[in-house]
XYZ file of C-alpha atoms in Angstrom:
689
model
C -47.327 51.919 20.046
C -46.225 52.312 23.280
C -50.250 50.611 24.296
C -50.080 48.319 21.814
C -47.400 46.263 23.330
C -49.240 47.072 26.881
C -51.782 44.878 25.639
C -50.002 42.304 23.789
C -48.968 41.818 27.081
C -52.254 40.934 28.768
C -53.044 39.318 26.221
C -50.228 36.487 26.045
C -47.623 35.383 28.249
C -44.338 32.751 27.951
C -43.280 31.487 24.915
C -46.427 33.098 23.468
C -45.673 36.344 23.870
C -42.253 36.405 23.231
C -42.862 35.030 19.396
C -46.141 37.602 19.290
C -43.165 40.241 20.739
C -41.011 39.263 18.240
C -43.490 39.167 15.185
C -44.221 43.353 16.325
C -40.462 43.903 15.787
C -41.172 42.340 12.595
C -43.580 44.617 11.996
C -42.048 47.942 13.272
C -38.310 47.181 11.505
C -38.943 44.231 9.058
C -34.999 42.734 9.794
C -33.867 39.664 7.192
C -33.693 38.394 10.062
C -34.733 39.128 13.923
C -34.615 37.107 17.120
C -34.852 37.213 21.067
C -32.015 35.270 23.708
C -30.968 35.448 26.801
C -27.873 35.851 28.073
C -25.931 33.284 29.758
C -23.266 35.416 31.385
C -21.655 32.233 33.701
C -20.703 30.672 30.578
C -20.300 33.555 28.184
C -23.011 32.581 25.957
C -26.239 33.687 24.532
C -29.468 31.088 23.960
C -32.342 32.025 21.314
C -35.879 31.784 22.275
C -37.179 32.852 19.284
C -36.050 33.311 15.819
C -37.853 34.794 12.352
C -36.377 34.530 9.088
C -37.484 37.263 6.496
C -41.098 37.115 8.942
C -41.401 33.641 9.091
C -41.326 32.014 12.617
C -37.703 29.358 12.595
C -37.544 26.706 14.570
C -33.837 27.111 14.893
C -32.382 27.932 18.052
C -28.802 28.689 18.596
C -26.100 29.560 20.505
C -22.972 32.153 20.134
C -20.450 33.491 22.451
C -20.304 36.964 23.751
C -17.040 38.441 23.807
C -16.038 40.854 21.735
C -19.647 41.160 20.664
C -22.223 43.879 20.045
C -24.053 41.662 22.849
C -21.650 42.643 25.230
C -21.326 46.061 23.958
C -25.213 46.211 25.430
C -24.467 44.390 28.377
C -22.217 46.855 29.751
C -23.902 50.236 28.063
C -27.656 48.799 28.907
C -28.564 50.708 25.931
C -29.594 49.733 21.966
C -26.349 49.070 19.935
C -26.885 49.505 16.354
C -23.757 49.024 14.062
C -23.786 49.865 9.566
C -20.831 48.668 7.619
C -20.094 45.662 6.804
C -20.297 43.852 10.059
C -19.570 40.391 9.577
C -15.879 40.821 8.915
C -15.641 42.958 11.864
C -17.003 39.817 14.358
C -16.550 36.806 11.922
C -16.114 34.495 15.086
C -20.782 35.253 15.222
C -21.958 32.154 13.701
C -25.330 33.879 13.453
C -23.631 37.037 11.676
C -21.171 35.445 9.418
C -23.906 33.133 8.366
C -24.752 35.746 5.926
C -23.910 39.069 3.970
C -24.928 41.542 6.436
C -24.612 44.822 6.783
C -26.273 46.574 9.441
C -27.053 45.676 13.139
C -29.218 46.259 15.711
C -29.833 44.829 19.406
C -31.957 45.761 21.725
C -31.102 45.206 25.817
C -34.184 43.181 28.123
C -34.337 44.443 31.323
C -35.032 42.469 34.234
C -36.811 44.185 37.342
C -33.429 44.804 38.753
C -32.830 46.412 35.693
C -29.806 44.484 34.470
C -29.768 43.173 30.610
C -30.369 39.924 30.847
C -31.213 39.147 27.183
C -31.298 41.390 23.818
C -34.138 41.463 20.620
C -31.499 41.234 17.789
C -32.231 42.823 14.162
C -29.726 41.881 11.190
C -29.765 44.191 8.176
C -28.843 43.720 4.969
C -29.613 47.316 3.932
C -29.678 50.237 5.300
C -32.957 50.068 8.713
C -35.247 52.743 9.887
C -34.665 52.512 13.592
C -34.449 56.245 15.022
C -33.922 56.869 18.774
C -36.371 59.701 19.174
C -39.192 57.704 17.303
C -38.573 54.156 18.549
C -36.784 54.809 21.554
C -39.569 54.436 23.474
C -41.071 51.616 22.214
C -37.665 49.300 23.071
C -37.529 50.550 25.981
C -41.236 49.734 26.984
C -41.285 45.979 25.402
C -37.096 45.639 26.602
C -39.256 45.747 30.149
C -41.876 43.870 29.809
C -40.032 40.989 28.018
C -37.800 40.589 31.044
C -40.232 38.189 33.127
C -40.781 35.990 30.324
C -36.922 35.726 29.300
C -35.704 35.312 32.460
C -39.175 32.751 33.070
C -38.114 30.876 30.171
C -34.483 31.477 30.361
C -34.847 29.248 33.917
C -37.806 26.944 32.435
C -34.855 25.629 29.978
C -31.604 25.917 32.186
C -33.557 22.989 34.306
C -34.573 20.887 31.215
C -30.786 21.417 30.929
C -30.130 20.516 33.857
C -32.639 17.485 34.145
C -31.252 15.972 30.407
C -27.839 16.169 31.513
C -28.626 14.558 35.089
C -30.444 11.665 32.599
C -27.398 11.474 30.939
C -24.971 11.621 33.262
C -27.378 8.088 35.294
C -27.733 6.667 32.468
C -23.586 6.664 32.210
C -23.614 5.678 35.331
C -26.062 2.510 35.440
C -27.571 4.827 38.311
C -30.558 5.900 39.149
C -32.609 7.713 42.536
C -35.840 6.353 43.922
C -38.175 7.358 46.655
C -40.523 5.763 49.034
C -43.592 7.308 50.826
C -44.297 5.157 53.389
C -47.594 7.218 53.983
C -49.410 6.431 50.894
C -46.951 3.946 49.825
C -45.923 4.816 46.811
C -42.539 4.499 45.195
C -41.090 6.957 43.086
C -38.163 5.827 40.105
C -35.955 8.190 37.527
C -35.857 7.235 33.986
C -32.241 4.778 35.110
C -33.649 2.988 36.810
C -36.945 2.097 34.511
C -34.256 0.881 32.212
C -31.771 -1.164 35.159
C -35.519 -3.064 35.005
C -35.766 -3.188 31.676
C -39.903 -1.658 32.173
C -41.699 0.558 30.343
C -42.113 3.965 31.857
C -45.424 4.770 30.556
C -47.230 1.272 32.302
C -44.943 0.006 34.490
C -46.218 0.996 38.176
C -43.773 0.376 40.908
C -44.965 -1.495 44.666
C -43.119 -3.785 46.749
C -44.199 -6.338 45.555
C -43.591 -5.891 41.938
C -40.774 -5.086 42.986
C -39.654 -8.229 45.586
C -40.273 -10.439 42.642
C -37.668 -8.739 40.559
C -34.899 -9.885 43.500
C -33.521 -13.161 43.128
C -35.006 -15.311 45.264
C -31.226 -16.259 46.982
C -31.116 -12.795 47.929
C -35.204 -11.663 48.999
C -34.902 -12.374 52.283
C -31.718 -10.759 52.732
C -33.246 -7.809 51.390
C -36.702 -7.569 53.276
C -34.931 -8.397 56.650
C -32.645 -5.145 56.156
C -35.129 -2.832 54.802
C -37.259 -3.955 57.787
C -34.585 -3.874 60.681
C -33.658 -0.029 59.518
C -37.632 1.005 59.200
C -38.194 -0.136 62.894
C -34.567 0.724 64.183
C -32.784 4.066 64.683
C -31.232 2.736 61.916
C -30.674 5.669 59.342
C -29.134 4.398 56.273
C -28.130 1.310 55.066
C -26.711 0.241 51.630
C -26.754 -3.466 50.038
C -25.835 -5.628 47.288
C -28.080 -8.139 45.847
C -29.072 -9.469 42.186
C -32.532 -9.015 40.487
C -34.322 -11.009 37.454
C -35.475 -9.920 35.006
C -38.177 -11.012 32.728
C -36.055 -12.305 30.225
C -34.105 -14.765 32.880
C -30.956 -12.022 32.662
C -29.139 -11.526 36.078
C -28.284 -8.751 36.695
C -26.069 -6.755 40.099
C -26.934 -3.867 42.353
C -25.984 -1.526 44.948
C -28.286 0.318 46.433
C -27.511 3.109 49.005
C -30.364 4.474 50.702
C -31.086 6.863 53.926
C -34.872 7.170 55.717
C -36.517 10.250 56.960
C -38.357 10.487 60.222
C -41.475 13.289 61.971
C -40.947 14.533 65.544
C -42.030 10.836 66.521
C -39.284 8.796 65.474
C -42.083 7.163 62.798
C -40.484 6.887 59.174
C -42.231 8.543 56.864
C -40.150 8.987 53.510
C -37.089 6.355 52.170
C -34.418 8.280 49.195
C -31.707 6.206 47.500
C -29.490 5.674 45.158
C -29.992 2.385 42.872
C -26.995 1.290 40.559
C -26.493 -1.721 38.124
C -22.872 -2.662 39.160
C -23.224 -5.518 36.552
C -20.828 -5.276 34.175
C -18.394 -4.071 37.269
C -18.935 -7.575 39.455
C -17.837 -9.762 35.777
C -15.262 -7.458 35.365
C -14.369 -7.523 39.537
C -14.476 -11.263 39.361
C -12.950 -11.650 35.924
C -10.100 -9.305 37.557
C -9.938 -11.725 40.937
C -9.449 -14.529 38.449
C -6.625 -13.105 37.168
C -5.660 -11.991 40.000
C -5.337 -14.897 41.970
C -3.778 -17.244 38.485
C -1.345 -14.007 38.437
C -0.201 -15.233 42.358
C -0.554 -18.415 40.823
C 2.126 -17.594 38.087
C 3.663 -15.236 40.240
C 5.029 -18.012 42.492
C 5.687 -20.158 40.089
C 7.532 -18.361 37.356
C 11.625 -19.588 36.601
C 12.196 -16.192 36.770
C 13.145 -14.309 40.415
C 10.259 -11.177 40.059
C 11.608 -8.000 42.023
C 10.638 -4.616 42.912
C 13.088 -2.269 44.686
C 12.091 1.192 45.802
C 14.693 3.558 45.313
C 12.724 6.268 48.047
C 12.511 3.585 50.897
C 14.786 1.075 50.499
C 12.581 -1.813 50.269
C 12.922 -5.152 48.221
C 10.024 -7.056 47.516
C 10.244 -11.057 45.084
C 8.360 -13.101 44.935
C 9.771 -16.843 46.623
C 12.004 -18.330 43.483
C 13.730 -15.085 43.767
C 15.552 -16.739 47.238
C 15.593 -19.823 45.776
C 17.257 -19.392 42.716
C 19.583 -17.836 45.133
C 20.001 -20.213 47.086
C 20.359 -17.969 50.579
C 17.283 -17.566 53.264
C 15.571 -14.186 52.615
C 16.934 -13.146 56.235
C 20.631 -13.260 55.384
C 20.605 -10.334 53.510
C 19.456 -6.658 55.882
C 21.278 -4.187 53.310
C 23.790 -2.926 51.028
C 26.554 -4.426 51.933
C 25.182 -8.057 52.558
C 23.513 -8.378 49.075
C 27.713 -6.853 47.600
C 29.129 -10.347 49.774
C 27.447 -12.598 47.669
C 28.657 -10.742 43.790
C 31.774 -12.211 42.994
C 34.618 -9.205 43.509
C 35.134 -8.857 39.811
C 31.976 -8.570 38.738
C 30.718 -5.807 41.541
C 32.240 -2.516 40.022
C 29.301 -3.336 37.326
C 26.680 -4.042 39.457
C 27.340 -1.370 41.277
C 27.529 1.464 38.291
C 24.441 -0.565 36.596
C 22.342 0.269 39.861
C 24.202 3.892 39.861
C 23.075 4.473 36.452
C 19.472 4.659 37.427
C 19.484 6.036 40.640
C 21.560 8.775 39.026
C 18.296 9.615 36.382
C 20.879 8.465 34.248
C 19.658 5.585 32.160
C 15.855 3.886 32.808
C 16.981 0.152 32.126
C 18.943 -2.266 33.874
C 20.848 -4.801 32.502
C 23.414 -6.575 34.186
C 25.769 -9.684 34.065
C 27.553 -11.368 37.594
C 28.124 -14.072 39.143
C 28.143 -15.303 42.553
C 30.750 -15.484 45.233
C 32.015 -18.840 44.814
C 31.882 -20.271 49.233
C 35.566 -21.643 47.487
C 37.485 -22.701 45.448
C 36.239 -26.810 44.512
C 32.266 -24.486 44.059
C 31.921 -23.528 40.232
C 30.126 -20.530 40.272
C 26.485 -19.914 38.932
C 25.878 -17.324 36.247
C 22.482 -14.122 36.740
C 21.175 -12.085 34.340
C 19.330 -9.019 36.302
C 17.179 -7.165 34.325
C 14.486 -4.530 35.658
C 13.099 -0.882 34.579
C 12.315 2.669 36.181
C 8.396 2.646 36.948
C 7.674 6.165 37.226
C 5.479 7.853 40.121
C 1.501 8.434 39.024
C 1.656 12.118 40.126
C 4.648 13.382 38.994
C 7.863 11.883 36.899
C 10.247 11.134 39.322
C 11.454 8.283 39.387
C 9.933 6.073 42.289
C 10.095 2.105 41.514
C 12.704 -0.477 39.968
C 10.848 -3.341 38.990
C 12.868 -6.473 37.282
C 13.300 -9.913 36.588
C 16.505 -11.529 38.090
C 16.965 -15.135 35.449
C 20.089 -17.811 36.610
C 22.141 -18.187 33.213
C 24.223 -20.584 34.520
C 23.671 -23.605 32.072
C 23.288 -20.947 29.170
C 27.089 -19.488 29.558
C 28.205 -22.927 30.601
C 26.478 -23.918 26.872
C 27.697 -20.408 25.421
C 31.343 -21.334 27.048
C 31.562 -24.527 25.412
C 30.270 -23.654 22.273
C 33.234 -21.047 22.113
C 35.633 -23.628 22.639
C 34.124 -25.876 20.376
C 34.276 -22.934 17.303
C 38.053 -21.986 18.459
C 39.038 -25.543 18.099
C 36.656 -26.108 14.713
C 38.684 -22.958 13.754
C 42.464 -23.537 14.248
C 42.204 -27.735 14.557
C 44.892 -28.419 12.347
C 41.964 -31.399 10.592
C 39.635 -30.057 7.493
C 36.098 -30.201 8.125
C 32.969 -29.618 6.374
C 29.563 -29.702 7.132
C 26.521 -30.535 5.651
C 22.868 -30.308 5.675
C 20.365 -33.163 4.981
C 20.462 -32.333 1.316
C 24.042 -33.017 1.199
C 25.017 -28.929 1.133
C 27.708 -27.395 2.574
C 26.319 -25.168 5.776
C 29.929 -24.637 6.939
C 33.439 -24.927 6.475
C 36.731 -24.468 8.790
C 39.545 -23.068 8.048
C 42.154 -25.652 7.304
C 39.315 -26.684 4.567
C 40.194 -23.133 3.098
C 43.830 -23.827 2.998
C 44.119 -27.604 2.011
C 41.358 -27.031 -0.784
C 41.812 -22.955 -2.093
C 37.982 -22.741 -1.383
C 37.299 -20.017 0.840
C 34.271 -19.350 3.209
C 32.178 -17.363 0.993
C 32.589 -19.078 -2.143
C 31.539 -23.300 -1.040
C 28.703 -22.595 1.469
C 25.982 -23.832 -0.721
C 27.448 -25.945 -2.804
C 27.483 -29.555 -3.322
C 30.944 -31.287 -2.275
C 30.963 -32.692 -5.844
C 32.555 -29.426 -6.548
C 35.833 -31.242 -5.381
C 35.078 -34.131 -7.445
C 38.763 -34.703 -9.380
C 36.971 -37.968 -11.551
C 39.565 -40.276 -10.664
C 36.690 -42.361 -8.626
C 34.657 -43.980 -10.812
C 30.985 -44.088 -9.641
C 30.565 -47.538 -7.813
C 33.244 -45.870 -5.482
C 30.540 -42.776 -4.317
C 27.521 -45.529 -4.207
C 29.846 -47.736 -1.467
C 30.682 -44.645 0.390
C 26.404 -43.271 0.301
C 25.911 -47.470 1.147
C 27.917 -47.613 3.984
C 27.073 -44.281 5.076
C 22.861 -45.020 4.936
C 23.471 -48.534 6.679
C 26.071 -47.351 9.673
C 25.943 -43.887 9.824
C 29.887 -43.427 8.902
C 32.702 -44.164 6.298
C 36.367 -43.984 6.048
C 38.815 -44.142 2.707
C 41.168 -42.433 0.916
C 39.807 -39.686 -1.742
C 41.312 -38.450 -4.780
C 40.266 -35.045 -4.699
C 40.668 -31.520 -6.851
C 42.018 -27.888 -5.454
C 40.508 -25.001 -6.406
C 43.453 -24.581 -8.842
C 42.643 -27.417 -10.099
C 45.838 -29.625 -8.357
C 44.496 -33.355 -7.780
C 45.641 -34.371 -3.752
C 44.973 -37.616 -2.428
C 43.113 -37.360 1.281
C 42.433 -39.622 4.146
C 38.700 -38.426 5.125
C 35.996 -40.205 7.657
C 32.725 -39.448 7.296
C 29.372 -39.162 10.006
C 25.827 -39.022 9.788
C 24.248 -36.941 11.817
C 20.373 -37.808 13.431
C 17.923 -36.747 15.097
C 14.674 -39.186 16.364
C 15.969 -41.514 12.898
C 16.120 -37.767 10.906
C 19.634 -37.080 9.211
C 19.872 -33.030 9.646
C 23.958 -33.354 8.948
C 26.590 -35.005 7.002
C 29.869 -34.065 8.892
C 33.717 -34.818 7.422
C 36.886 -34.850 8.761
C 39.852 -35.209 6.142
C 43.161 -34.600 6.035
C 45.841 -33.911 3.198
C 48.185 -37.138 2.450
C 50.058 -35.824 -0.226
C 53.188 -35.606 1.208
C 52.886 -38.960 3.292
C 52.384 -40.893 -0.165
C 55.307 -38.983 -1.563
C 56.985 -40.413 1.405
C 55.854 -43.499 0.360
C 56.667 -43.427 -3.110
C 60.333 -41.959 -1.824
C 60.090 -45.234 0.734
C 58.973 -47.574 -2.033
C 61.794 -46.316 -4.326
C 64.346 -46.546 -2.104
C 63.023 -50.305 -1.275
C 63.147 -51.025 -4.753
C 66.166 -50.346 -6.548
C 69.169 -49.557 -6.608
C 70.040 -46.168 -5.498
C 73.344 -45.183 -7.540
C 71.654 -46.398 -10.734
C 68.114 -45.775 -10.442
C 68.137 -49.170 -11.405
C 65.934 -51.675 -9.632
C 67.972 -53.187 -6.604
C 67.998 -57.937 -6.163
C 65.558 -58.459 -3.717
C 63.085 -56.485 -5.910
C 64.350 -58.176 -9.318
C 63.739 -61.772 -7.676
C 60.862 -61.267 -6.912
C 59.889 -60.244 -10.230
C 61.797 -63.470 -11.912
C 59.906 -65.780 -9.638
C 56.155 -64.164 -10.856
C 57.605 -64.375 -14.312
C 58.193 -68.111 -13.713
C 54.923 -68.330 -11.633
C 53.240 -66.175 -14.541
C 54.846 -68.965 -17.167
C 53.314 -71.521 -14.874
C 50.225 -70.702 -14.803
C 49.711 -69.845 -17.746
C 50.832 -73.588 -18.939
C 47.714 -75.028 -20.475
C 47.370 -71.444 -22.632
C 48.511 -72.107 -26.031
C 48.335 -68.841 -27.339
C 51.044 -67.293 -23.410
C 54.583 -67.970 -23.714
C 56.536 -70.560 -22.132
C 59.655 -69.267 -22.269
C 61.993 -66.214 -20.321
C 66.147 -65.499 -19.898
C 68.084 -64.192 -17.785
C 71.222 -62.061 -18.507
C 74.273 -61.881 -15.172
C 77.017 -59.312 -16.019
C 79.902 -59.067 -14.996
C 82.217 -55.531 -15.295
C 86.130 -57.235 -15.845
C 88.748 -55.694 -13.819
C 86.436 -52.691 -12.252
C 88.795 -52.083 -9.550
C 90.930 -51.019 -11.213
C 89.048 -47.877 -11.874
C 88.457 -47.267 -8.544
C 91.849 -47.314 -7.191
C 93.140 -45.419 -10.571
C 90.206 -42.729 -10.727
C 88.141 -42.684 -6.887
C 84.848 -44.698 -6.345
C 83.310 -41.136 -7.564
C 84.518 -41.763 -10.453
C 83.529 -46.005 -10.776
C 79.770 -45.125 -9.198
C 80.380 -42.973 -12.912
C 81.260 -45.912 -14.269
C 78.338 -47.277 -13.001
C 76.216 -45.373 -14.014
C 76.638 -45.434 -17.688
C 76.792 -49.348 -18.212
C 73.287 -48.594 -16.927
C 72.480 -46.408 -19.761
C 73.849 -48.615 -22.344
C 71.598 -51.582 -20.795
C 68.833 -49.394 -20.864
C 69.328 -48.493 -24.206
C 69.828 -51.915 -25.912
C 67.559 -54.815 -23.663
C 64.442 -54.600 -25.101
C 61.456 -52.432 -23.516
C 59.412 -55.130 -21.754
C 62.790 -56.059 -19.752
C 63.589 -55.949 -16.560
C 67.311 -55.006 -15.659
C 68.931 -55.235 -11.954
C 71.876 -54.218 -10.124
C 72.609 -57.942 -9.092
C 75.673 -56.703 -6.869
C 79.204 -53.921 -7.143
C 79.682 -54.680 -10.362
C 77.451 -56.446 -11.371
C 73.775 -56.278 -13.770
C 70.923 -59.008 -14.099
C 68.992 -58.874 -17.184
C 65.384 -60.338 -16.759
C 64.185 -60.706 -20.995
C 60.599 -62.185 -20.770
C 59.128 -64.028 -23.477
C 62.766 -65.170 -25.486
C 64.210 -68.241 -25.555
C 68.171 -68.338 -25.162
C 68.652 -67.461 -28.604
C 67.760 -64.208 -27.782
C 69.058 -63.513 -24.789
C 72.188 -64.382 -26.927
C 72.253 -61.910 -29.366
C 71.834 -59.503 -27.461
C 74.250 -60.741 -25.561
C 76.880 -60.047 -28.288
C 75.221 -56.986 -29.082
C 76.256 -55.395 -24.658
C 79.515 -56.681 -25.834
C 80.366 -55.391 -28.341
C 79.036 -51.515 -27.465
C 80.831 -51.533 -24.088
C 84.099 -53.059 -25.710
C 84.330 -49.713 -27.459
C 85.700 -46.727 -25.526
C 83.474 -45.019 -22.787
C 84.615 -41.734 -21.993
C 83.388 -41.074 -18.168
C 84.837 -37.128 -16.687
C 86.321 -36.220 -20.165
C 88.207 -39.955 -19.452
C 88.114 -42.145 -21.543
C 88.435 -45.914 -21.000
C 87.797 -49.553 -22.383
C 85.933 -52.352 -20.175
C 85.081 -55.596 -21.140
C 82.451 -57.897 -19.653
C 81.307 -60.755 -18.466
C 77.935 -62.362 -19.389
C 76.705 -65.311 -18.362
C 72.988 -66.748 -19.697
C 70.042 -68.963 -18.261
C 66.653 -70.086 -19.738
C 63.267 -70.973 -18.537
C 62.700 -73.484 -18.084
C 66.210 -75.514 -20.522
C 68.152 -74.329 -17.861
C 65.947 -74.211 -14.465
C 62.635 -74.082 -12.654
C 64.133 -71.479 -10.192
C 65.714 -68.047 -9.835
C 68.700 -70.421 -7.927
C 68.081 -72.986 -10.337
C 68.309 -70.923 -13.829
């Protein structure tokens, strides 16, 4: 068996020999799977060089970890390793073992010339193998020895190919290639990536000075050529340059080239080695970044807010020009923290100090504080600022290095807010009722006075139409005139009768204004006040002006106006045959009334006068007007009746009043005198009849 192995070695080598050797292993032991693998001890893994499955060659190449495996044991012992009893459960991490339900494993070491275990012949069995150390030991040792050099060679070759492949992948990722120019024979070597950069076929394109020069952008050719010639003809050892190339499709690429030159003992240049990188993307990005930087600088200088950065370690402050312009101070006038604090209003300094202290102590990661500048004198309006900033962490630690933020002049905002607060205070506390509607006349806001007067609270009335307050007192024409005035003049003013939430109708004086923005209605604002008390007062005043306060009868002035008005009415309707052209007056005087005042007092006399007034109301016709004309005198206007009717009324009065009258439990006898006058028989004016 050993002689056969040595003969096999003489007839083949490399991968062919390894395949033949593995076939011999299969013929010897008949394993289900067998393989030859080399060890990469630096990375603790094994990689297959040949693989047989049931005696047939498999093209599968696999890698597995050798840590804590049978292979690791074999490397340490240098002896064949045979293991049985369900090896897939003992070594579940080995992908070769766990892929099948193998029960037995045989590992034969492969040795280098130095006697180190550099690989393994692995055999996996589903049933017990025929391996015998006494029978097969010498054969296995010879096989491990003669395989060593070929395994080492193939492992080295595989490693070199892998390194070359990884290098090409890295070059492709970096868009960087290497090249050489042999100046003796004028021959170029390009790596694959340079062919990709120039978009040339590696199998057909042959680089030389002329074709490479044709690729270089016309505006860069002279510069590149002169630089290379200078390096070759001088003592320079290297050069770097950035230039453009124009591809066959017209696309332009930017390249960075760096090379060094090798010279012979006489100083003559013999070889140039260089690297070439496609920096087109970087160039465009750099160009865009440059443009963005310029725009950012312009924005930085033009932004309305002041931008600042404060380094907590160096205490250095960096600001935009706008920062100092907003503060209205020169940059050189502020040199330390005391100068800064002196600028802050004395009432706001503590808040500013506490905010920055929290940042410095790590109790906060941002700052947002408002403060005023200290006014130069008492007549100076305080300017308000909002200072915002955030902690910026260092790249190499979590320690906070800087604070970056903005300074905003909020004076206009604060003053507007103060005015708004004042307006709201006035709105909420004014005694005038205010209601605001939108352009569709839906209520959007009311004040407290409105709620008090109408009985509707804010939640109940918002979104409703003001017609919810309508009392029904006014007709459609009234509201049409109101809206006509609003639309044509922008305002309406007048009196309304509206209804409270409890149904009570009340009078109010209202002013409505239309609010417009660019000729579009945005709001209607109604301001009104309840005039119920005023109306009641006016009613009382009218009562005092027109009536006798003791008897409640019409007074003399009002009575004369009514008589004159009745006469004018008769005169105006004199041609109307259907109208009545007469009226009559009764003048009544109480006889000897002074006696009652003298006997019983004025209060008793007042009660007598009231009693007589009551008798007059009950006796005269419904449409007659009764008046207390003087102290104990009365007058009655009987409308549309002649003197005969008046005489009958007078007789009835004389008869009623002549009967005993009881006042304050005292029975008295009154007599009256009555004068009768009629229009137009007795005269044409009040004075004449």
